[in-house]
CSV table of C-alpha atoms (C1' of nucleotides) in Angstrom, one decimal:
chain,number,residue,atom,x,y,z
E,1,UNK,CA,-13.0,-8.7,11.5
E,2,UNK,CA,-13.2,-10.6,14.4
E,3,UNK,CA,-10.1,-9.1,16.3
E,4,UNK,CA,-10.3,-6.1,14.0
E,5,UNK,CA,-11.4,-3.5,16.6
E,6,UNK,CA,-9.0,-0.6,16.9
E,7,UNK,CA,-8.2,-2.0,20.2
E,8,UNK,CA,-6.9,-4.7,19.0
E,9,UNK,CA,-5.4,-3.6,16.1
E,10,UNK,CA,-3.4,-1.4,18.2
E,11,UNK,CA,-2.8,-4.1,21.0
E,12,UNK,CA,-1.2,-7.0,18.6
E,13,UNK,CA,0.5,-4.4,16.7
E,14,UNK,CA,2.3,-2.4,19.2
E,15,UNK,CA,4.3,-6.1,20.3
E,16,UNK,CA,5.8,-5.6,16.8
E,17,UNK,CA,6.5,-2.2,16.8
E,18,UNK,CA,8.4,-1.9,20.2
E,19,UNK,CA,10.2,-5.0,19.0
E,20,UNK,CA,10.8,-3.2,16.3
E,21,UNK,CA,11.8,-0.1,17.8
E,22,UNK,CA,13.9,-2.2,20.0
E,23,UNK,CA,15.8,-3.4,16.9
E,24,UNK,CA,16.2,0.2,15.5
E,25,UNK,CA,17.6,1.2,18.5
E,26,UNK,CA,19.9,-2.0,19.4
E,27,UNK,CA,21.6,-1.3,15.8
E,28,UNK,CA,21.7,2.4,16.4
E,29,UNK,CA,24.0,1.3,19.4
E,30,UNK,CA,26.2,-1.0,17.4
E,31,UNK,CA,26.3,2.0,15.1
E,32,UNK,CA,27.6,3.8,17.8
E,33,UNK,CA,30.0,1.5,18.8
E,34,UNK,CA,31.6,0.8,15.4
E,35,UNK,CA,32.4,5.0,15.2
E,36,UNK,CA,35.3,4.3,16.8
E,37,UNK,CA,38.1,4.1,15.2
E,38,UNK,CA,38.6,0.7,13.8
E,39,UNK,CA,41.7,1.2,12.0
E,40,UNK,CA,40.1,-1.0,8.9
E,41,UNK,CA,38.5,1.1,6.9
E,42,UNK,CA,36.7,-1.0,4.6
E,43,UNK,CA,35.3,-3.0,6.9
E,44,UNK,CA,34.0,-0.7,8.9
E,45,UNK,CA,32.4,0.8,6.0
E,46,UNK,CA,31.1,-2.4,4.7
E,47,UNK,CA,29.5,-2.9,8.5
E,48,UNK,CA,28.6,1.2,8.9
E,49,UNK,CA,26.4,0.3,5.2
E,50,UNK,CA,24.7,-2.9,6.7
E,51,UNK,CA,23.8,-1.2,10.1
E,52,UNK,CA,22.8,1.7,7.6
E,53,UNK,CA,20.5,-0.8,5.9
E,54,UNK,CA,19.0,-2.8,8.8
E,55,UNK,CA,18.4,1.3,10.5
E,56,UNK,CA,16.3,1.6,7.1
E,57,UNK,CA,14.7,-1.0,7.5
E,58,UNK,CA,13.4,-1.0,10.6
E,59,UNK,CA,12.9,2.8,10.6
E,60,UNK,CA,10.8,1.9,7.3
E,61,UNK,CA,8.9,-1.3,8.7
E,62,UNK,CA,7.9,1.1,11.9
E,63,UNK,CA,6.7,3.5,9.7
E,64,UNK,CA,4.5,1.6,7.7
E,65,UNK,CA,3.1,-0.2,11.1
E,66,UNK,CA,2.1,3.0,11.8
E,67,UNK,CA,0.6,4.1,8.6
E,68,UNK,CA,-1.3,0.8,8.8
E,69,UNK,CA,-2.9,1.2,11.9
E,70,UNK,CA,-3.7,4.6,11.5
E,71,UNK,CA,-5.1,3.2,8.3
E,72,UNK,CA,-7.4,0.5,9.4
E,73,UNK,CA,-8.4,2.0,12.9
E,74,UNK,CA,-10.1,5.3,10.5
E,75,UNK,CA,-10.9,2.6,8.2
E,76,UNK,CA,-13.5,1.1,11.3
E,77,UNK,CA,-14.3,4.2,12.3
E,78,UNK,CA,-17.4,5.9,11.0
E,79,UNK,CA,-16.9,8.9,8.8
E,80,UNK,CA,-18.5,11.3,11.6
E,81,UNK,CA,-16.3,10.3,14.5
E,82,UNK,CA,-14.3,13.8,14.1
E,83,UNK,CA,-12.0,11.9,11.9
E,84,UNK,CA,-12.1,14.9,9.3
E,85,UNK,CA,-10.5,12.6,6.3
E,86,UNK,CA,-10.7,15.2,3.9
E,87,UNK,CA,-11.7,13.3,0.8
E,88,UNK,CA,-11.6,10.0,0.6
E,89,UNK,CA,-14.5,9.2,2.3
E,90,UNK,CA,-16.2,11.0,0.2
E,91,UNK,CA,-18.8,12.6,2.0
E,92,UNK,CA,-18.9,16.4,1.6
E,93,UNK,CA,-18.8,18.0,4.8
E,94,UNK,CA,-22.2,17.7,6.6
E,95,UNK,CA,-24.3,17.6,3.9
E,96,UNK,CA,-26.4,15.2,5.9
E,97,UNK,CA,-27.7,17.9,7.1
E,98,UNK,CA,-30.1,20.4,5.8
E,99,UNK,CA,-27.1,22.5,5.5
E,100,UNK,CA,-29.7,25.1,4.8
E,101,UNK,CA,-27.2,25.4,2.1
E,102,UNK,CA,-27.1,29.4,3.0
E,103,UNK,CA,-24.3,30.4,0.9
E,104,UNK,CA,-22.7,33.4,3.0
E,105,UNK,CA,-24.0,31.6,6.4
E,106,UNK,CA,-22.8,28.2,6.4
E,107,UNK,CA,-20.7,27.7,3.3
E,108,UNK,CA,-20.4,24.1,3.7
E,109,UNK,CA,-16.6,24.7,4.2
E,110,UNK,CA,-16.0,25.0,1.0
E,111,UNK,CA,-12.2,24.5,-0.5
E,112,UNK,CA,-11.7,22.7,3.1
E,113,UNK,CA,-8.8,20.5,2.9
E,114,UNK,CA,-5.9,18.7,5.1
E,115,UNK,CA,-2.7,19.9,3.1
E,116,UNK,CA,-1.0,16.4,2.5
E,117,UNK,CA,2.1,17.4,3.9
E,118,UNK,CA,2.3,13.7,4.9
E,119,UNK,CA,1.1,11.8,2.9
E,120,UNK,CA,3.4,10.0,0.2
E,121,UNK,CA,4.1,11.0,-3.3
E,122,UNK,CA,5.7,10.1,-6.2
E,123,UNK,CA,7.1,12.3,-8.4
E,124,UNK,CA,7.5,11.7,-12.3
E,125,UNK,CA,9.3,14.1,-14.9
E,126,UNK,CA,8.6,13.0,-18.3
E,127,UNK,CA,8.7,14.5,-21.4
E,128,UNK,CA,5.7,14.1,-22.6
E,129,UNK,CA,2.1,13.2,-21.0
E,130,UNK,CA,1.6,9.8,-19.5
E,131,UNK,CA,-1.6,7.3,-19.5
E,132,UNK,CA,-1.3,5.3,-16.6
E,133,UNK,CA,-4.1,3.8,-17.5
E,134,UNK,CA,-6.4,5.1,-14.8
E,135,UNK,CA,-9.6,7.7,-15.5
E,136,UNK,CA,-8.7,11.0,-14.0
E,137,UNK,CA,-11.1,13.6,-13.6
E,138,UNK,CA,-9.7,17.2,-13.9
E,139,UNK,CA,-10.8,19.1,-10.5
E,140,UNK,CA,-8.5,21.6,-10.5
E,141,UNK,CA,-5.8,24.5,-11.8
E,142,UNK,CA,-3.4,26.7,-10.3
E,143,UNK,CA,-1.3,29.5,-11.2
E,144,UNK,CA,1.9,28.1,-9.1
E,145,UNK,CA,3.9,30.7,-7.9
E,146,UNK,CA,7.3,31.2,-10.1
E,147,UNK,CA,5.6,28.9,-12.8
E,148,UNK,CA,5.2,29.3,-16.1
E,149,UNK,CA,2.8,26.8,-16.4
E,150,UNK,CA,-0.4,26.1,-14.5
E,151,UNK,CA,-0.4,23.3,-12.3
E,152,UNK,CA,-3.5,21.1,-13.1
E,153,UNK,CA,-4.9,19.1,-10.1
E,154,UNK,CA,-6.9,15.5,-11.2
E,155,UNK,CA,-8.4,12.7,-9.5
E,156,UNK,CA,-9.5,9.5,-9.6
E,157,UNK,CA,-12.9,9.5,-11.3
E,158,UNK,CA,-13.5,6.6,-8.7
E,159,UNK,CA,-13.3,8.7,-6.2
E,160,UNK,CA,-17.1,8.8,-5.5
E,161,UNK,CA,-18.4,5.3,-6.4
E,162,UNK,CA,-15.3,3.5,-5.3
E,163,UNK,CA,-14.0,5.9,-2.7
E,164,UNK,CA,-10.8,6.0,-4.5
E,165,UNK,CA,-8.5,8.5,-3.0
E,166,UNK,CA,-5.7,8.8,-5.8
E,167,UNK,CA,-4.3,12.0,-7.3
E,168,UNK,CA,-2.1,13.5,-9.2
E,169,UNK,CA,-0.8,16.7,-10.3
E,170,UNK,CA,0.6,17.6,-13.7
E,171,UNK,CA,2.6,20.9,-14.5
E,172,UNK,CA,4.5,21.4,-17.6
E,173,UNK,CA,7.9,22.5,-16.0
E,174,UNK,CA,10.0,23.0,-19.5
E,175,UNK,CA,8.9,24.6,-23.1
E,176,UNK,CA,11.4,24.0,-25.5
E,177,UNK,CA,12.0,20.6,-24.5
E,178,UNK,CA,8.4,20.4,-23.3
E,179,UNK,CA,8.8,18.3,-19.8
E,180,UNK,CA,5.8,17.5,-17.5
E,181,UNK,CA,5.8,17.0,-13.8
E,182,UNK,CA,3.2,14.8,-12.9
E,183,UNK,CA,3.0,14.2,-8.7
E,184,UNK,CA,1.3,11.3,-7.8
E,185,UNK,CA,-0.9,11.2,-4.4
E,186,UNK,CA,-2.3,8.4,-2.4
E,187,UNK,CA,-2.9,4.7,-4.1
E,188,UNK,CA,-5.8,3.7,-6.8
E,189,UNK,CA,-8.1,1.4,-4.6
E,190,UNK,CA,-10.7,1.3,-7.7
E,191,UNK,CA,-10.8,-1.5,-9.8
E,192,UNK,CA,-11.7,-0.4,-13.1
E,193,UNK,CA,-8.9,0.9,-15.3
E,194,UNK,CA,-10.6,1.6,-18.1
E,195,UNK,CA,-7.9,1.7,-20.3
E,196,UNK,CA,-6.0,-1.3,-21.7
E,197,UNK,CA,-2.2,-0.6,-20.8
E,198,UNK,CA,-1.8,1.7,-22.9
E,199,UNK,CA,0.7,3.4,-21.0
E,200,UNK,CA,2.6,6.3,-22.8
E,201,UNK,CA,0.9,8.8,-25.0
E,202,UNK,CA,2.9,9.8,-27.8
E,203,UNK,CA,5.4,7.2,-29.5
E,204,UNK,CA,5.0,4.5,-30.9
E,205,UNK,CA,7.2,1.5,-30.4
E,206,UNK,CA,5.4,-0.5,-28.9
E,207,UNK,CA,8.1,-2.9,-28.4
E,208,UNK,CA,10.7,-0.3,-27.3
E,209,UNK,CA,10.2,-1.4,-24.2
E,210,UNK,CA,13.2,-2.4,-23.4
E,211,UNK,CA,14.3,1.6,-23.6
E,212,UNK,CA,12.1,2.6,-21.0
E,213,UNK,CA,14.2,1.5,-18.6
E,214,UNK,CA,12.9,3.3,-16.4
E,215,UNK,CA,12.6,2.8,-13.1
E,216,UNK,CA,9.8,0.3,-12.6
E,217,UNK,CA,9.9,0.3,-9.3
E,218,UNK,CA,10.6,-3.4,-8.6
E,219,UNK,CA,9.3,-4.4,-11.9
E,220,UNK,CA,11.5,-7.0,-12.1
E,221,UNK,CA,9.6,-8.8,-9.9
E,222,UNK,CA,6.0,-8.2,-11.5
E,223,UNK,CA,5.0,-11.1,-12.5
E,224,UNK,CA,5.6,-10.2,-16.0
E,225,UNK,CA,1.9,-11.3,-17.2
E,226,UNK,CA,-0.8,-10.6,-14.7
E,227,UNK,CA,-3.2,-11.7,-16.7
E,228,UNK,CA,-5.9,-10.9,-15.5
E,229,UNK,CA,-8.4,-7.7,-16.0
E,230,UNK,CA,-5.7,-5.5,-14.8
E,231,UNK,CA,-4.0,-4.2,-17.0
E,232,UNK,CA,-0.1,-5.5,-17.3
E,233,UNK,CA,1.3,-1.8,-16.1
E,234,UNK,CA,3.4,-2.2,-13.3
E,235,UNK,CA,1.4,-0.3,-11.4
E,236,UNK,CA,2.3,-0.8,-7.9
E,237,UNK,CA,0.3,-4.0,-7.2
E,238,UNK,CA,3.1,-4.9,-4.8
E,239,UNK,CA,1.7,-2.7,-2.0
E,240,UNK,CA,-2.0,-3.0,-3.2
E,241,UNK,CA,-1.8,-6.2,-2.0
E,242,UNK,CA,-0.4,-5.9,1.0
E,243,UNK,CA,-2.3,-3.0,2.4
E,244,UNK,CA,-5.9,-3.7,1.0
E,245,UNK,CA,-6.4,-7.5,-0.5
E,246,UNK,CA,-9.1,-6.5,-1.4
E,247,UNK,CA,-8.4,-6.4,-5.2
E,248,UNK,CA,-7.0,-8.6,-7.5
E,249,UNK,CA,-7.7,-11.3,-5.7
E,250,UNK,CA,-5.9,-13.2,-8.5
E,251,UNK,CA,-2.6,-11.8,-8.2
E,252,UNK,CA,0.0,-13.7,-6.9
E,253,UNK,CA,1.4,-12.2,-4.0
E,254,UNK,CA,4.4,-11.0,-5.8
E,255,UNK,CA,7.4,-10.5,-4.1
E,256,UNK,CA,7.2,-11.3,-1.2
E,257,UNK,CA,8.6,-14.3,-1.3
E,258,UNK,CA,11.8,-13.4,-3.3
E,259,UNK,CA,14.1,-12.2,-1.1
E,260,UNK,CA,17.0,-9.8,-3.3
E,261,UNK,CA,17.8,-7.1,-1.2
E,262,UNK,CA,17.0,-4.6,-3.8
E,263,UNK,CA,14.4,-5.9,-4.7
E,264,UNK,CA,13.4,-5.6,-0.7
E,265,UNK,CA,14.2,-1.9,-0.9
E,266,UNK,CA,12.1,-1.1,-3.1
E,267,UNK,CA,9.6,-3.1,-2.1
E,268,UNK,CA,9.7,-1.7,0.9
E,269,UNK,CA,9.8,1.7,-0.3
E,270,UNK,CA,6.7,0.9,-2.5
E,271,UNK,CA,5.3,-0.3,0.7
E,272,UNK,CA,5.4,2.9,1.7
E,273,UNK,CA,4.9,5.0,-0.4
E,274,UNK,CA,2.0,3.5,-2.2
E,275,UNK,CA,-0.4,1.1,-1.2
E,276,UNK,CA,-1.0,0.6,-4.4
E,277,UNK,CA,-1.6,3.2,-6.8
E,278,UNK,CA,-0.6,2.7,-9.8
E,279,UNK,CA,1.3,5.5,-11.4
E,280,UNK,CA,4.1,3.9,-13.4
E,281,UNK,CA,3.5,2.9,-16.2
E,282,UNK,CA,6.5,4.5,-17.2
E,283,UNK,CA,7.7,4.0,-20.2
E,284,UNK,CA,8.1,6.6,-22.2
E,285,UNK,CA,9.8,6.3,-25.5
E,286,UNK,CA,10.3,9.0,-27.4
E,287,UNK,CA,11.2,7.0,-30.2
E,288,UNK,CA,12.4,10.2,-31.7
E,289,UNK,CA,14.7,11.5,-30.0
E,290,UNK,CA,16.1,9.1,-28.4
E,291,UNK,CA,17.4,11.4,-26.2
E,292,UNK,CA,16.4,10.7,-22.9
E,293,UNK,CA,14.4,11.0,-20.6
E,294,UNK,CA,13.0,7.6,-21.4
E,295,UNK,CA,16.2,6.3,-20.1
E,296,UNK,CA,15.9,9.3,-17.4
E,297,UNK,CA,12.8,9.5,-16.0
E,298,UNK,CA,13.3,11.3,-13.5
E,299,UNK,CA,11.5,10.0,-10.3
E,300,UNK,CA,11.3,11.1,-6.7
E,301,UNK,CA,9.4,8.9,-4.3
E,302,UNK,CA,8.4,10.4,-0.6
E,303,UNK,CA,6.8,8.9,1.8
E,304,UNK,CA,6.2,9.6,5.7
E,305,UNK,CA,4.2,8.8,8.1
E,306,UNK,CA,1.9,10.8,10.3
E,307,UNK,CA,4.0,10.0,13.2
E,308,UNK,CA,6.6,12.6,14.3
E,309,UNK,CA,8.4,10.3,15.7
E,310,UNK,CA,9.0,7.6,13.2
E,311,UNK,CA,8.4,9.7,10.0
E,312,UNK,CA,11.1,9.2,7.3
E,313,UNK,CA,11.7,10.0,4.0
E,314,UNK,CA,12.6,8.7,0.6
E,315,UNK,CA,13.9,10.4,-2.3
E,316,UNK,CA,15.1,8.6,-5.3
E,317,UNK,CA,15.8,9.9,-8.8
E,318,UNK,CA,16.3,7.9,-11.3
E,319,UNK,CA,18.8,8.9,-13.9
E,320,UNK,CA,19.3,6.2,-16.5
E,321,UNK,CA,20.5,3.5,-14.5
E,322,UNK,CA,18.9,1.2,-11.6
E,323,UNK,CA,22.1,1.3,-10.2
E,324,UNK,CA,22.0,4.7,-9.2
E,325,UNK,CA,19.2,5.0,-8.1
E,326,UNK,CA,20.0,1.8,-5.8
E,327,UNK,CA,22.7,4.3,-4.8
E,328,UNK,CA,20.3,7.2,-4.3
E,329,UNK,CA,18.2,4.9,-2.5
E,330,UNK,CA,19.6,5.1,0.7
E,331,UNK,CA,16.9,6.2,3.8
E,332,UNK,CA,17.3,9.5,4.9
E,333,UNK,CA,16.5,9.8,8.5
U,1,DC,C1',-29.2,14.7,-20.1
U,2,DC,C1',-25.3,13.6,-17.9
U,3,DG,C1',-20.5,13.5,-17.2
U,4,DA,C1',-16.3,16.3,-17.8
U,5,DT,C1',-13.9,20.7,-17.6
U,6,DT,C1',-13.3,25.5,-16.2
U,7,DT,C1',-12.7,28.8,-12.9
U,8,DG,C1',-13.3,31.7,-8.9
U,9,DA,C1',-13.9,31.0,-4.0
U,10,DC,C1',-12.6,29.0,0.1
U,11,DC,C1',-9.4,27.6,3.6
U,12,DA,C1',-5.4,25.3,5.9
U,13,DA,C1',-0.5,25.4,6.0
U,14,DC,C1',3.4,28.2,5.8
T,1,DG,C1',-0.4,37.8,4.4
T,2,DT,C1',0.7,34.4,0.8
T,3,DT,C1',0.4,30.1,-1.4
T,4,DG,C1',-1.3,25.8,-2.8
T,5,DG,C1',-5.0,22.2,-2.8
T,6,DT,C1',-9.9,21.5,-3.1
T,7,DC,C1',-14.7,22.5,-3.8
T,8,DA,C1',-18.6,23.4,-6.5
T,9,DA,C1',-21.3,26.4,-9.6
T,10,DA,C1',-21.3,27.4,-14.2
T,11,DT,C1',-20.3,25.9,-18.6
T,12,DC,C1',-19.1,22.7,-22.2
T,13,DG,C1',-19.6,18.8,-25.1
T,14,DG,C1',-21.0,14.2,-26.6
DNA sequence: CCGATTTGACCAAC
DNA sequence: GTTGGTCAAATCGG
């Protein structure tokens, strides 16, 4: 709190962006250099990959500098300051005001909204609904154009007495084989799942576990038994951490200190793309038909950052295998 | 009665 | 002008 002022938030942290950005661009130059014709391919390759990686990296570490500062400097600042955060702060509009409520006159900006062209997502397809084990409040539907289903928009019932900004939106997106689309927005800050994991909705085996394969983001790291009030889903507890301490205080500070590189990827990319949140239960089952989708998820993960300059984007799908998706993984500048 | 859902309106981004 | 995301009044339901 102390040295928390925006100033200095800005001050300490801009030494390690521009190191950082000096880093980016010192292996963008090696980059450069090793497009020369080496004559070995392989190793050039093998060197192209690691300068791909450390790029990533830096590009992704930059990134969430940013996002973190822009985080904690609104964080300080008052609700009123201009900074229109559209809804997690809760607050309607000015309703401080007499807002002579006048329907036609003043309207209280009604349906006012930043689109969240920026903000990071997560993308789930799944055949059948999912309990992530958070409370979701309905506050929404939409007709979506070329749709055949209706896209239904929830929230975090937390939103008002926690200030929880989490989202997500569900659309069936197949019939026969019914498969639902649910788009995860922004990270659970509230603390009270009320749920038990429960975690998928329709099947059964509860030990099938191994089947949902999945993608649990970095699951292998969890530490398998949180056991504490949280609830064991994988949710993304990594980032929650990191970006607000605030909960959990009992959780070990997973990963962090194991240092697999794919198990930094996606650490990283959970770091970015949710500070928390706690979409993934993931495990679908379909005992039935064993078919797959449990094995398949199919995930895409997104994430920028509100600055032009360093935004960058993820996109993983998850077919089947970790592998892959270690191979899909790759930052896309 | 109170919280959740429905649904039309509103508005920013395309 | 169109579309998608959100709001909030009306309605529903426990």
């Amino acid at each position: 709190m102390d040295s928390s002022s925006p100033e200095n938030l800005f001050g300490d942290r801009n030494k390690v962006l521009q190191g950082l950005i000096r880093g980016r661009e010192s292996a963008n130059q090696l980059r450069l250099i090793l497009e020369k014709p080496l004559g070995d391919d392989k190793s050039s390759v093998a060197v192209d990959d690691l300068v791909t990686k450390i790029l990533g990296s830096f590009t992704e570490s930059i990134s969430i500098l940013n996002w973190r500062q822009i985080k904690e400097v609104f964080d300080k600042i008052p609700a009123n300051t201009g900074g229109n955060s559209p809804s997690s702060n809760g607050r309607k509009y000015d309703e401080s005001e007499e807002s002579s409520k006048s329907t036609s006159a003043f309207k209280e900006r009604r349906g006012c909204y930043k689109r969240r062209k920026t903000i990071q997502t997560l993308t789930k397809i799944t055949p059948n609904l999912i309990d992530d084990g958070h409370a979701w409040r309905k506050y929404g539907q939409k007709t979506i154009l070329n749709a055949k289903h209706p896209r239904n928009y929830y929230r975090c019932t937390h939103k008002f007495d926690q200030g929880c900004p989490a989202t997500k939106q569900v659309q069936k997106t197949e019939e026969d084989p019914p498969m639902y689309q649910t788009t995860y927005h922004g990270n659970h800050i509230c603390r009270n799942l009320h749920k038990p994991p429960q975690i998928i909705l329709d099947s059964t085996i509860p030990g099938d576990s191994s089947n949902s394969v999945f993608l649990n983001f970095g699951s292998t790291n969890y530490p398998s038994s949180k056991s504490n009030d949280e609830p064991n889903y994988p949710n993304y507890p990594l980032v929650k951490q990191e970006y607000f301490q605030t909960q959990e205080p009992m959780k070990p500070s997973f990963n962090h200190n194991q240092t697999t590189s794919s198990d930094q990827l996606f650490l990283l990319s959970d770091l970015t793309a949710f500070d928390s949140a706690g979409p993934m239960p993931v495990l679908s089952s379909e005992s039935d038909h064993g078919d797959v989708i449990s094995s398949s998820g199919v995930y895409s993960c997104t994430a920028s950052t509100h600055d032009d300059s360093h935004s960058f984007h993820l996109d993983m799908m998850a077919v089947g295998d970790f592998d892959d998706v270690l191979q899909e993984f790759n930052f896309q500048n």
